[in-house]
């Protein structure tokens, strides 16, 4: 990439995407662009928010491949025989792993998510199970950014007999050379606020019961995220080793549910069906973007700011065109 194009891209970032922490672009498996902003470096670890969901999707696929889980059709309550349904309901009894993966599970709250109670809960899985179900229809898309994916994390914890972080470290992070140092349990609101703005914490948030968060709470560097993207682009193979079944990648990045003009797979957003482009998207502007047709991966970490400008627009309109002929 020539210096003029580089300068134009970085001027665009400074003007319109001022919270970007780091960007890595891979084309045909080769590094094309890497840069860091806002006093960040290649060693900075940023809270990637809902990108965590897509990492969890990978882990569910690995767990199915290794026999810890059987299929997306398994009922959620089958994994929690000790859980007592508070009142007789058909909905919660019929919700499956697939419903959680595709955001098509109903919940009892209407509009206002009980975040404060959630963050104060000592058992996020049980707290979320109490909200699962209700009178709404199973199969209708309802995005749950925080409350919801923890149930999948709890299922994986029970099925594998270890924490999600330990499972990920063995089967995903270590093979890819990704380091996530520890589980993190917040002792106060102030600790959580500090975590969200930190550039140096390596870890995955956990509730006091030992279950890592499913929808947020993981920190990564752009290089870690780029590896995840390249793993998907290469059909689940890393250094000649099949880490994840290619069938799971195909299934999880195809349209499984829809909301208005947005398409969703298994905790991945579908960006362009024709080019088979899809992304893991996290609040504040954190992205793993994969375009299979163009053989391109872009990873973006960002410091949190509310209502961050769409990073997919940055990638599609300003980064991808720079590598059309690569």
PDB file of C-alpha atoms in Angstrom:
ATOM      1  CA  UNK A   1       0.000   0.000   0.000  1.00  0.00           C
ATOM      2  CA  UNK A   2       1.563   3.318  -1.028  1.00  0.00           C
ATOM      3  CA  UNK A   3       2.189   6.199   1.347  1.00  0.00           C
ATOM      4  CA  UNK A   4      -0.473   8.437  -0.194  1.00  0.00           C
ATOM      5  CA  UNK A   5      -3.223   5.882   0.389  1.00  0.00           C
ATOM      6  CA  UNK A   6      -1.918   5.203   3.888  1.00  0.00           C
ATOM      7  CA  UNK A   7      -1.978   8.894   4.720  1.00  0.00           C
ATOM      8  CA  UNK A   8      -5.509   9.257   3.353  1.00  0.00           C
ATOM      9  CA  UNK A   9      -6.757   6.305   5.380  1.00  0.00           C
ATOM     10  CA  UNK A  10      -5.187   7.537   8.591  1.00  0.00           C
ATOM     11  CA  UNK A  11      -6.504  11.058   8.073  1.00  0.00           C
ATOM     12  CA  UNK A  12      -9.965   9.539   7.699  1.00  0.00           C
ATOM     13  CA  UNK A  13      -9.476   7.615  10.941  1.00  0.00           C
ATOM     14  CA  UNK A  14      -8.309  10.692  12.844  1.00  0.00           C
ATOM     15  CA  UNK A  15     -11.253  12.739  11.584  1.00  0.00           C
ATOM     16  CA  UNK A  16     -14.148  10.279  11.705  1.00  0.00           C
ATOM     17  CA  UNK A  17     -13.043   7.307  13.823  1.00  0.00           C
ATOM     18  CA  UNK A  18     -11.096   8.970  16.592  1.00  0.00           C
ATOM     19  CA  UNK A  19     -11.478   6.145  19.128  1.00  0.00           C
ATOM     20  CA  UNK A  20      -9.765   3.473  17.007  1.00  0.00           C
ATOM     21  CA  UNK A  21      -7.055   1.707  19.011  1.00  0.00           C
ATOM     22  CA  UNK A  22      -5.592  -0.608  16.371  1.00  0.00           C
ATOM     23  CA  UNK A  23      -6.174  -1.971  12.880  1.00  0.00           C
ATOM     24  CA  UNK A  24      -4.764  -5.016  11.110  1.00  0.00           C
ATOM     25  CA  UNK A  25      -5.601  -5.974   7.525  1.00  0.00           C
ATOM     26  CA  UNK A  26      -4.718  -9.331   5.978  1.00  0.00           C
ATOM     27  CA  UNK A  27      -5.063 -10.113   2.277  1.00  0.00           C
ATOM     28  CA  UNK A  28      -4.428 -13.613   0.925  1.00  0.00           C
ATOM     29  CA  UNK A  29      -3.127 -14.486   4.380  1.00  0.00           C
ATOM     30  CA  UNK A  30      -0.447 -11.783   4.285  1.00  0.00           C
ATOM     31  CA  UNK A  31      -0.196  -8.700   6.467  1.00  0.00           C
ATOM     32  CA  UNK A  32      -1.049  -5.610   4.419  1.00  0.00           C
ATOM     33  CA  UNK A  33      -1.600  -2.942   7.036  1.00  0.00           C
ATOM     34  CA  UNK A  34      -1.029  -2.559  10.772  1.00  0.00           C
ATOM     35  CA  UNK A  35      -1.200   0.562  12.865  1.00  0.00           C
ATOM     36  CA  UNK A  36      -2.112   1.737  16.354  1.00  0.00           C
ATOM     37  CA  UNK A  37      -3.722   4.894  17.642  1.00  0.00           C
ATOM     38  CA  UNK A  38      -4.556   6.648  20.917  1.00  0.00           C
ATOM     39  CA  UNK A  39      -1.261   5.621  22.570  1.00  0.00           C
ATOM     40  CA  UNK A  40      -2.020   1.952  21.958  1.00  0.00           C
ATOM     41  CA  UNK A  41       0.518  -0.630  20.780  1.00  0.00           C
ATOM     42  CA  UNK A  42       0.451  -4.171  19.416  1.00  0.00           C
ATOM     43  CA  UNK A  43       0.497  -5.356  23.033  1.00  0.00           C
ATOM     44  CA  UNK A  44      -2.596  -3.380  24.067  1.00  0.00           C
ATOM     45  CA  UNK A  45      -5.551  -5.505  25.092  1.00  0.00           C
ATOM     46  CA  UNK A  46      -8.951  -3.883  24.618  1.00  0.00           C
ATOM     47  CA  UNK A  47     -12.386  -4.943  25.847  1.00  0.00           C
ATOM     48  CA  UNK A  48     -14.006  -6.125  22.610  1.00  0.00           C
ATOM     49  CA  UNK A  49     -17.553  -6.221  23.964  1.00  0.00           C
ATOM     50  CA  UNK A  50     -19.931  -8.272  21.753  1.00  0.00           C
ATOM     51  CA  UNK A  51     -17.139  -9.687  19.615  1.00  0.00           C
ATOM     52  CA  UNK A  52     -17.033 -12.058  22.600  1.00  0.00           C
ATOM     53  CA  UNK A  53     -20.266 -13.614  21.295  1.00  0.00           C
ATOM     54  CA  UNK A  54     -18.622 -14.739  18.064  1.00  0.00           C
ATOM     55  CA  UNK A  55     -15.715 -16.256  20.019  1.00  0.00           C
ATOM     56  CA  UNK A  56     -18.282 -18.164  22.064  1.00  0.00           C
ATOM     57  CA  UNK A  57     -19.885 -19.376  18.808  1.00  0.00           C
ATOM     58  CA  UNK A  58     -16.517 -20.823  17.794  1.00  0.00           C
ATOM     59  CA  UNK A  59     -16.224 -22.607  21.124  1.00  0.00           C
ATOM     60  CA  UNK A  60     -19.710 -24.096  20.778  1.00  0.00           C
ATOM     61  CA  UNK A  61     -18.685 -25.439  17.359  1.00  0.00           C
ATOM     62  CA  UNK A  62     -15.524 -26.970  18.809  1.00  0.00           C
ATOM     63  CA  UNK A  63     -17.517 -28.488  21.670  1.00  0.00           C
ATOM     64  CA  UNK A  64     -19.893 -30.133  19.192  1.00  0.00           C
ATOM     65  CA  UNK A  65     -16.994 -31.448  17.142  1.00  0.00           C
ATOM     66  CA  UNK A  66     -15.433 -32.990  20.235  1.00  0.00           C
ATOM     67  CA  UNK A  67     -18.665 -34.514  21.466  1.00  0.00           C
ATOM     68  CA  UNK A  68     -19.296 -32.318  24.494  1.00  0.00           C
ATOM     69  CA  UNK A  69     -22.463 -31.100  22.786  1.00  0.00           C
ATOM     70  CA  UNK A  70     -24.633 -33.029  20.330  1.00  0.00           C
ATOM     71  CA  UNK A  71     -26.511 -30.520  18.199  1.00  0.00           C
ATOM     72  CA  UNK A  72     -28.144 -27.118  18.014  1.00  0.00           C
ATOM     73  CA  UNK A  73     -31.474 -28.845  18.616  1.00  0.00           C
ATOM     74  CA  UNK A  74     -30.672 -29.758  22.208  1.00  0.00           C
ATOM     75  CA  UNK A  75     -33.027 -28.163  24.717  1.00  0.00           C
ATOM     76  CA  UNK A  76     -31.548 -25.561  27.011  1.00  0.00           C
ATOM     77  CA  UNK A  77     -33.178 -26.949  30.141  1.00  0.00           C
ATOM     78  CA  UNK A  78     -31.652 -30.384  29.523  1.00  0.00           C
ATOM     79  CA  UNK A  79     -28.370 -28.901  30.730  1.00  0.00           C
ATOM     80  CA  UNK A  80     -29.883 -27.521  33.918  1.00  0.00           C
ATOM     81  CA  UNK A  81     -31.796 -30.398  35.559  1.00  0.00           C
ATOM     82  CA  UNK A  82     -31.398 -28.618  38.897  1.00  0.00           C
ATOM     83  CA  UNK A  83     -33.198 -25.535  37.626  1.00  0.00           C
ATOM     84  CA  UNK A  84     -36.832 -25.210  38.660  1.00  0.00           C
ATOM     85  CA  UNK A  85     -39.118 -23.374  36.287  1.00  0.00           C
ATOM     86  CA  UNK A  86     -40.910 -20.827  38.411  1.00  0.00           C
ATOM     87  CA  UNK A  87     -44.253 -21.370  36.728  1.00  0.00           C
ATOM     88  CA  UNK A  88     -45.524 -23.750  34.123  1.00  0.00           C
ATOM     89  CA  UNK A  89     -44.460 -22.465  30.734  1.00  0.00           C
ATOM     90  CA  UNK A  90     -44.135 -24.154  27.375  1.00  0.00           C
ATOM     91  CA  UNK A  91     -41.757 -21.561  25.917  1.00  0.00           C
ATOM     92  CA  UNK A  92     -38.719 -22.074  28.129  1.00  0.00           C
ATOM     93  CA  UNK A  93     -39.065 -25.842  27.879  1.00  0.00           C
ATOM     94  CA  UNK A  94     -38.769 -25.731  24.088  1.00  0.00           C
ATOM     95  CA  UNK A  95     -35.921 -23.250  23.678  1.00  0.00           C
ATOM     96  CA  UNK A  96     -32.827 -24.785  22.080  1.00  0.00           C
ATOM     97  CA  UNK A  97     -29.150 -24.006  21.745  1.00  0.00           C
ATOM     98  CA  UNK A  98     -29.947 -22.965  18.193  1.00  0.00           C
ATOM     99  CA  UNK A  99     -32.379 -20.340  19.449  1.00  0.00           C
ATOM    100  CA  UNK A 100     -29.660 -18.853  21.655  1.00  0.00           C
ATOM    101  CA  UNK A 101     -27.108 -18.927  18.827  1.00  0.00           C
ATOM    102  CA  UNK A 102     -29.456 -17.202  16.379  1.00  0.00           C
ATOM    103  CA  UNK A 103     -30.978 -14.729  18.877  1.00  0.00           C
ATOM    104  CA  UNK A 104     -34.433 -16.218  18.382  1.00  0.00           C
ATOM    105  CA  UNK A 105     -35.199 -17.010  22.033  1.00  0.00           C
ATOM    106  CA  UNK A 106     -37.926 -15.013  23.819  1.00  0.00           C
ATOM    107  CA  UNK A 107     -37.445 -13.226  27.138  1.00  0.00           C
ATOM    108  CA  UNK A 108     -39.869 -12.013  29.775  1.00  0.00           C
ATOM    109  CA  UNK A 109     -38.768  -8.395  29.948  1.00  0.00           C
ATOM    110  CA  UNK A 110     -40.293  -6.026  27.394  1.00  0.00           C
ATOM    111  CA  UNK A 111     -38.009  -3.088  26.683  1.00  0.00           C
ATOM    112  CA  UNK A 112     -35.852  -2.294  29.676  1.00  0.00           C
ATOM    113  CA  UNK A 113     -33.183  -4.883  30.346  1.00  0.00           C
ATOM    114  CA  UNK A 114     -32.503  -5.249  34.104  1.00  0.00           C
ATOM    115  CA  UNK A 115     -28.808  -4.501  33.725  1.00  0.00           C
ATOM    116  CA  UNK A 116     -28.222  -3.299  37.279  1.00  0.00           C
ATOM    117  CA  UNK A 117     -29.631  -6.501  38.772  1.00  0.00           C
ATOM    118  CA  UNK A 118     -27.684  -8.540  36.227  1.00  0.00           C
ATOM    119  CA  UNK A 119     -24.344  -6.961  37.131  1.00  0.00           C
ATOM    120  CA  UNK A 120     -25.061  -7.405  40.825  1.00  0.00           C
ATOM    121  CA  UNK A 121     -26.011 -11.056  40.418  1.00  0.00           C
ATOM    122  CA  UNK A 122     -23.673 -13.716  41.791  1.00  0.00           C
ATOM    123  CA  UNK A 123     -24.959 -16.286  39.276  1.00  0.00           C
ATOM    124  CA  UNK A 124     -25.534 -14.788  35.829  1.00  0.00           C
ATOM    125  CA  UNK A 125     -26.770 -18.051  34.307  1.00  0.00           C
ATOM    126  CA  UNK A 126     -29.532 -18.599  36.847  1.00  0.00           C
ATOM    127  CA  UNK A 127     -30.424 -14.904  36.663  1.00  0.00           C
ATOM    128  CA  UNK A 128     -30.791 -15.151  32.881  1.00  0.00           C
ATOM    129  CA  UNK A 129     -32.716 -18.419  32.998  1.00  0.00           C
ATOM    130  CA  UNK A 130     -35.259 -16.640  35.194  1.00  0.00           C
ATOM    131  CA  UNK A 131     -35.805 -14.185  32.323  1.00  0.00           C
ATOM    132  CA  UNK A 132     -35.871 -16.757  29.526  1.00  0.00           C
ATOM    133  CA  UNK A 133     -39.160 -17.692  27.906  1.00  0.00           C
ATOM    134  CA  UNK A 134     -42.364 -15.835  28.585  1.00  0.00           C
ATOM    135  CA  UNK A 135     -45.243 -15.334  26.181  1.00  0.00           C
ATOM    136  CA  UNK A 136     -43.349 -14.199  23.095  1.00  0.00           C
ATOM    137  CA  UNK A 137     -42.771 -16.428  20.106  1.00  0.00           C
ATOM    138  CA  UNK A 138     -39.778 -18.755  19.813  1.00  0.00           C
ATOM    139  CA  UNK A 139     -38.053 -18.194  16.489  1.00  0.00           C
ATOM    140  CA  UNK A 140     -38.500 -14.442  16.305  1.00  0.00           C
ATOM    141  CA  UNK A 141     -35.256 -12.452  16.311  1.00  0.00           C
ATOM    142  CA  UNK A 142     -34.550 -10.591  19.519  1.00  0.00           C
ATOM    143  CA  UNK A 143     -31.017  -9.342  20.015  1.00  0.00           C
ATOM    144  CA  UNK A 144     -29.797  -9.614  23.594  1.00  0.00           C
ATOM    145  CA  UNK A 145     -26.434  -7.849  23.842  1.00  0.00           C
ATOM    146  CA  UNK A 146     -25.668  -8.763  27.455  1.00  0.00           C
ATOM    147  CA  UNK A 147     -28.338 -10.984  28.947  1.00  0.00           C
ATOM    148  CA  UNK A 148     -28.763 -14.238  27.030  1.00  0.00           C
ATOM    149  CA  UNK A 149     -25.398 -15.538  25.788  1.00  0.00           C
ATOM    150  CA  UNK A 150     -24.395 -16.313  29.391  1.00  0.00           C
ATOM    151  CA  UNK A 151     -26.724 -19.298  29.189  1.00  0.00           C
ATOM    152  CA  UNK A 152     -24.603 -20.699  26.338  1.00  0.00           C
ATOM    153  CA  UNK A 153     -21.523 -20.083  28.416  1.00  0.00           C
ATOM    154  CA  UNK A 154     -23.126 -21.922  31.319  1.00  0.00           C
ATOM    155  CA  UNK A 155     -24.059 -24.822  29.029  1.00  0.00           C
ATOM    156  CA  UNK A 156     -20.499 -25.117  27.734  1.00  0.00           C
ATOM    157  CA  UNK A 157     -19.137 -24.944  31.281  1.00  0.00           C
ATOM    158  CA  UNK A 158     -21.360 -27.818  32.388  1.00  0.00           C
ATOM    159  CA  UNK A 159     -20.882 -29.921  29.253  1.00  0.00           C
ATOM    160  CA  UNK A 160     -17.093 -29.618  29.214  1.00  0.00           C
ATOM    161  CA  UNK A 161     -16.603 -29.708  32.983  1.00  0.00           C
ATOM    162  CA  UNK A 162     -14.338 -26.659  33.007  1.00  0.00           C
ATOM    163  CA  UNK A 163     -14.508 -22.921  32.610  1.00  0.00           C
ATOM    164  CA  UNK A 164     -15.071 -21.452  29.185  1.00  0.00           C
ATOM    165  CA  UNK A 165     -11.676 -19.739  29.424  1.00  0.00           C
ATOM    166  CA  UNK A 166      -9.929 -23.039  30.183  1.00  0.00           C
ATOM    167  CA  UNK A 167     -11.768 -24.706  27.297  1.00  0.00           C
ATOM    168  CA  UNK A 168     -10.892 -21.833  24.953  1.00  0.00           C
ATOM    169  CA  UNK A 169      -7.272 -21.816  26.065  1.00  0.00           C
ATOM    170  CA  UNK A 170      -6.825 -25.479  25.222  1.00  0.00           C
ATOM    171  CA  UNK A 171      -8.747 -25.745  21.981  1.00  0.00           C
ATOM    172  CA  UNK A 172      -8.615 -22.257  20.441  1.00  0.00           C
ATOM    173  CA  UNK A 173      -6.349 -19.689  22.034  1.00  0.00           C
ATOM    174  CA  UNK A 174      -3.218 -21.781  22.571  1.00  0.00           C
ATOM    175  CA  UNK A 175      -3.213 -23.325  19.063  1.00  0.00           C
ATOM    176  CA  UNK A 176      -3.522 -19.821  17.571  1.00  0.00           C
ATOM    177  CA  UNK A 177      -0.925 -18.271  19.865  1.00  0.00           C
ATOM    178  CA  UNK A 178      -3.461 -16.087  21.654  1.00  0.00           C
ATOM    179  CA  UNK A 179      -2.966 -15.310  25.328  1.00  0.00           C
ATOM    180  CA  UNK A 180      -5.883 -14.524  27.626  1.00  0.00           C
ATOM    181  CA  UNK A 181      -4.324 -14.516  31.051  1.00  0.00           C
ATOM    182  CA  UNK A 182      -7.112 -14.938  33.577  1.00  0.00           C
ATOM    183  CA  UNK A 183     -10.743 -14.845  34.557  1.00  0.00           C
ATOM    184  CA  UNK A 184     -11.746 -11.535  36.092  1.00  0.00           C
ATOM    185  CA  UNK A 185     -14.405 -11.111  38.780  1.00  0.00           C
ATOM    186  CA  UNK A 186     -15.357  -7.528  39.525  1.00  0.00           C
ATOM    187  CA  UNK A 187     -15.465  -6.546  43.158  1.00  0.00           C
ATOM    188  CA  UNK A 188     -17.034  -3.158  42.505  1.00  0.00           C
ATOM    189  CA  UNK A 189     -18.659  -0.967  39.878  1.00  0.00           C
ATOM    190  CA  UNK A 190     -15.442   1.034  39.752  1.00  0.00           C
ATOM    191  CA  UNK A 191     -13.458  -2.066  38.761  1.00  0.00           C
ATOM    192  CA  UNK A 192     -15.827  -2.703  35.873  1.00  0.00           C
ATOM    193  CA  UNK A 193     -15.547   0.895  34.657  1.00  0.00           C
ATOM    194  CA  UNK A 194     -11.754   0.671  34.838  1.00  0.00           C
ATOM    195  CA  UNK A 195     -11.830  -2.593  32.883  1.00  0.00           C
ATOM    196  CA  UNK A 196     -13.904  -1.060  30.107  1.00  0.00           C
ATOM    197  CA  UNK A 197     -11.390   1.743  29.573  1.00  0.00           C
ATOM    198  CA  UNK A 198      -8.183  -0.222  30.132  1.00  0.00           C
ATOM    199  CA  UNK A 199      -5.598  -0.922  27.436  1.00  0.00           C
ATOM    200  CA  UNK A 200      -3.562  -3.390  29.474  1.00  0.00           C
ATOM    201  CA  UNK A 201      -5.808  -6.034  31.079  1.00  0.00           C
ATOM    202  CA  UNK A 202      -5.650  -9.521  29.563  1.00  0.00           C
ATOM    203  CA  UNK A 203      -8.616 -11.591  30.641  1.00  0.00           C
ATOM    204  CA  UNK A 204     -12.200 -12.727  30.377  1.00  0.00           C
ATOM    205  CA  UNK A 205     -14.832 -11.540  32.843  1.00  0.00           C
ATOM    206  CA  UNK A 206     -16.481 -14.175  34.999  1.00  0.00           C
ATOM    207  CA  UNK A 207     -19.333 -14.108  37.481  1.00  0.00           C
ATOM    208  CA  UNK A 208     -18.641 -15.168  41.092  1.00  0.00           C
ATOM    209  CA  UNK A 209     -19.993 -18.639  40.270  1.00  0.00           C
ATOM    210  CA  UNK A 210     -17.111 -19.162  37.817  1.00  0.00           C
ATOM    211  CA  UNK A 211     -18.957 -18.775  34.509  1.00  0.00           C
ATOM    212  CA  UNK A 212     -17.251 -16.545  31.944  1.00  0.00           C
ATOM    213  CA  UNK A 213     -19.488 -13.995  30.285  1.00  0.00           C
ATOM    214  CA  UNK A 214     -21.005 -14.993  26.954  1.00  0.00           C
ATOM    215  CA  UNK A 215     -21.901 -11.678  25.386  1.00  0.00           C
ATOM    216  CA  UNK A 216     -19.097  -9.349  26.483  1.00  0.00           C
ATOM    217  CA  UNK A 217     -16.088  -9.234  28.796  1.00  0.00           C
ATOM    218  CA  UNK A 218     -13.170 -10.569  26.701  1.00  0.00           C
ATOM    219  CA  UNK A 219     -10.053  -8.514  25.947  1.00  0.00           C
ATOM    220  CA  UNK A 220      -7.953  -8.984  22.819  1.00  0.00           C
ATOM    221  CA  UNK A 221      -5.400  -7.296  20.609  1.00  0.00           C
ATOM    222  CA  UNK A 222      -6.057  -6.695  16.894  1.00  0.00           C
ATOM    223  CA  UNK A 223      -3.557  -9.449  16.078  1.00  0.00           C
ATOM    224  CA  UNK A 224      -5.626 -11.927  18.123  1.00  0.00           C
ATOM    225  CA  UNK A 225      -8.788 -10.924  16.302  1.00  0.00           C
ATOM    226  CA  UNK A 226      -7.070 -11.099  12.921  1.00  0.00           C
ATOM    227  CA  UNK A 227      -6.055 -14.686  13.707  1.00  0.00           C
ATOM    228  CA  UNK A 228      -9.685 -15.556  14.400  1.00  0.00           C
ATOM    229  CA  UNK A 229     -10.699 -14.015  11.097  1.00  0.00           C
ATOM    230  CA  UNK A 230      -7.973 -15.870   9.200  1.00  0.00           C
ATOM    231  CA  UNK A 231      -8.982 -19.122  10.884  1.00  0.00           C
ATOM    232  CA  UNK A 232     -12.477 -18.685   9.454  1.00  0.00           C
ATOM    233  CA  UNK A 233     -11.173 -17.654   6.057  1.00  0.00           C
ATOM    234  CA  UNK A 234      -9.039 -20.821   5.968  1.00  0.00           C
ATOM    235  CA  UNK A 235     -11.929 -23.141   6.784  1.00  0.00           C
ATOM    236  CA  UNK A 236     -10.938 -23.727  10.408  1.00  0.00           C
ATOM    237  CA  UNK A 237      -7.349 -24.810   9.652  1.00  0.00           C
ATOM    238  CA  UNK A 238      -4.377 -23.265  11.461  1.00  0.00           C
ATOM    239  CA  UNK A 239      -0.813 -24.339  10.708  1.00  0.00           C
ATOM    240  CA  UNK A 240      -2.111 -27.513   9.096  1.00  0.00           C
ATOM    241  CA  UNK A 241      -4.322 -28.419  12.050  1.00  0.00           C
ATOM    242  CA  UNK A 242      -8.112 -28.504  11.878  1.00  0.00           C
ATOM    243  CA  UNK A 243      -9.132 -26.354  14.861  1.00  0.00           C
ATOM    244  CA  UNK A 244     -12.793 -25.971  13.925  1.00  0.00           C
ATOM    245  CA  UNK A 245     -14.938 -27.921  11.446  1.00  0.00           C
ATOM    246  CA  UNK A 246     -15.403 -26.078   8.152  1.00  0.00           C
ATOM    247  CA  UNK A 247     -19.048 -27.148   8.235  1.00  0.00           C
ATOM    248  CA  UNK A 248     -19.562 -25.150  11.434  1.00  0.00           C
ATOM    249  CA  UNK A 249     -17.976 -22.069   9.870  1.00  0.00           C
ATOM    250  CA  UNK A 250     -20.250 -22.371   6.838  1.00  0.00           C
ATOM    251  CA  UNK A 251     -23.352 -22.890   8.950  1.00  0.00           C
ATOM    252  CA  UNK A 252     -22.589 -20.181  11.477  1.00  0.00           C
ATOM    253  CA  UNK A 253     -21.893 -17.536   8.819  1.00  0.00           C
ATOM    254  CA  UNK A 254     -24.997 -18.229   6.720  1.00  0.00           C
ATOM    255  CA  UNK A 255     -28.261 -16.418   7.326  1.00  0.00           C
ATOM    256  CA  UNK A 256     -30.048 -18.165  10.184  1.00  0.00           C
ATOM    257  CA  UNK A 257     -32.306 -15.324  11.313  1.00  0.00           C
ATOM    258  CA  UNK A 258     -33.240 -11.820  10.258  1.00  0.00           C
ATOM    259  CA  UNK A 259     -34.303  -8.521  11.784  1.00  0.00           C
ATOM    260  CA  UNK A 260     -35.495  -5.943   9.262  1.00  0.00           C
ATOM    261  CA  UNK A 261     -32.620  -5.628   6.782  1.00  0.00           C
ATOM    262  CA  UNK A 262     -30.044  -7.233   9.091  1.00  0.00           C
ATOM    263  CA  UNK A 263     -28.990 -10.875   8.804  1.00  0.00           C
ATOM    264  CA  UNK A 264     -27.571 -13.072  11.537  1.00  0.00           C
ATOM    265  CA  UNK A 265     -25.850 -16.451  11.689  1.00  0.00           C
ATOM    266  CA  UNK A 266     -24.674 -18.162  14.871  1.00  0.00           C
ATOM    267  CA  UNK A 267     -23.587 -15.088  16.844  1.00  0.00           C
ATOM    268  CA  UNK A 268     -22.050 -13.611  13.665  1.00  0.00           C
ATOM    269  CA  UNK A 269     -23.519 -10.766  11.596  1.00  0.00           C
ATOM    270  CA  UNK A 270     -23.872 -11.390   7.862  1.00  0.00           C
ATOM    271  CA  UNK A 271     -22.663  -8.321   5.956  1.00  0.00           C
ATOM    272  CA  UNK A 272     -22.837  -9.376   2.300  1.00  0.00           C
ATOM    273  CA  UNK A 273     -24.279 -12.718   1.203  1.00  0.00           C
ATOM    274  CA  UNK A 274     -22.940 -12.497  -2.357  1.00  0.00           C
ATOM    275  CA  UNK A 275     -19.362 -11.965  -1.238  1.00  0.00           C
ATOM    276  CA  UNK A 276     -19.861 -14.143   1.852  1.00  0.00           C
ATOM    277  CA  UNK A 277     -18.707 -11.302   4.068  1.00  0.00           C
ATOM    278  CA  UNK A 278     -19.504 -11.507   7.767  1.00  0.00           C
ATOM    279  CA  UNK A 279     -18.377  -9.913  10.999  1.00  0.00           C
ATOM    280  CA  UNK A 280     -18.122 -10.109  14.747  1.00  0.00           C
ATOM    281  CA  UNK A 281     -19.281  -6.710  15.981  1.00  0.00           C
ATOM    282  CA  UNK A 282     -18.654  -5.215  19.419  1.00  0.00           C
ATOM    283  CA  UNK A 283     -19.901  -2.022  20.997  1.00  0.00           C
ATOM    284  CA  UNK A 284     -17.720   1.044  20.567  1.00  0.00           C
ATOM    285  CA  UNK A 285     -16.341  -0.072  17.211  1.00  0.00           C
ATOM    286  CA  UNK A 286     -14.655  -3.460  17.703  1.00  0.00           C
ATOM    287  CA  UNK A 287     -14.753  -5.695  14.632  1.00  0.00           C
ATOM    288  CA  UNK A 288     -13.532  -8.938  13.130  1.00  0.00           C
ATOM    289  CA  UNK A 289     -14.437  -8.699   9.446  1.00  0.00           C
ATOM    290  CA  UNK A 290     -14.046 -11.516   6.931  1.00  0.00           C
ATOM    291  CA  UNK A 291     -14.692 -11.294   3.185  1.00  0.00           C
ATOM    292  CA  UNK A 292     -14.244 -14.735   1.674  1.00  0.00           C
ATOM    293  CA  UNK A 293     -14.625 -13.619  -1.945  1.00  0.00           C
ATOM    294  CA  UNK A 294     -11.912 -10.987  -1.553  1.00  0.00           C
ATOM    295  CA  UNK A 295      -9.809 -13.207   0.722  1.00  0.00           C
ATOM    296  CA  UNK A 296      -9.532 -10.348   3.194  1.00  0.00           C
ATOM    297  CA  UNK A 297      -9.592 -10.024   6.975  1.00  0.00           C
ATOM    298  CA  UNK A 298      -9.788  -6.764   8.898  1.00  0.00           C
ATOM    299  CA  UNK A 299      -9.550  -6.491  12.676  1.00  0.00           C
ATOM    300  CA  UNK A 300     -10.316  -3.268  14.505  1.00  0.00           C
ATOM    301  CA  UNK A 301     -10.140  -2.538  18.228  1.00  0.00           C
ATOM    302  CA  UNK A 302     -11.534   0.685  19.623  1.00  0.00           C
ATOM    303  CA  UNK A 303     -11.679   2.513  22.913  1.00  0.00           C
ATOM    304  CA  UNK A 304     -15.269   2.741  24.043  1.00  0.00           C
ATOM    305  CA  UNK A 305     -17.436   5.696  23.127  1.00  0.00           C
ATOM    306  CA  UNK A 306     -21.237   5.727  22.880  1.00  0.00           C
ATOM    307  CA  UNK A 307     -22.760   5.704  19.393  1.00  0.00           C
ATOM    308  CA  UNK A 308     -19.444   5.027  17.678  1.00  0.00           C
ATOM    309  CA  UNK A 309     -19.430   5.512  13.924  1.00  0.00           C
ATOM    310  CA  UNK A 310     -19.918   2.281  11.983  1.00  0.00           C
ATOM    311  CA  UNK A 311     -16.581   0.521  11.448  1.00  0.00           C
ATOM    312  CA  UNK A 312     -18.062  -1.653   8.711  1.00  0.00           C
ATOM    313  CA  UNK A 313     -18.426   1.499   6.648  1.00  0.00           C
ATOM    314  CA  UNK A 314     -14.758   2.275   7.306  1.00  0.00           C
ATOM    315  CA  UNK A 315     -13.763  -1.207   6.159  1.00  0.00           C
ATOM    316  CA  UNK A 316     -16.078  -1.503   3.160  1.00  0.00           C
ATOM    317  CA  UNK A 317     -15.691   2.044   1.851  1.00  0.00           C
ATOM    318  CA  UNK A 318     -12.113   2.932   2.728  1.00  0.00           C
ATOM    319  CA  UNK A 319     -10.051  -0.187   3.519  1.00  0.00           C
ATOM    320  CA  UNK A 320     -11.287  -2.870   1.103  1.00  0.00           C
ATOM    321  CA  UNK A 321     -10.891  -0.715  -2.029  1.00  0.00           C
ATOM    322  CA  UNK A 322      -7.214  -0.209  -1.194  1.00  0.00           C
ATOM    323  CA  UNK A 323      -6.577  -3.924  -1.714  1.00  0.00           C
ATOM    324  CA  UNK A 324      -8.822  -4.736  -4.669  1.00  0.00           C
ATOM    325  CA  UNK A 325      -5.872  -5.653  -6.876  1.00  0.00           C
ATOM    326  CA  UNK A 326      -3.897  -7.451  -4.188  1.00  0.00           C
TER     327      UNK A 326
END
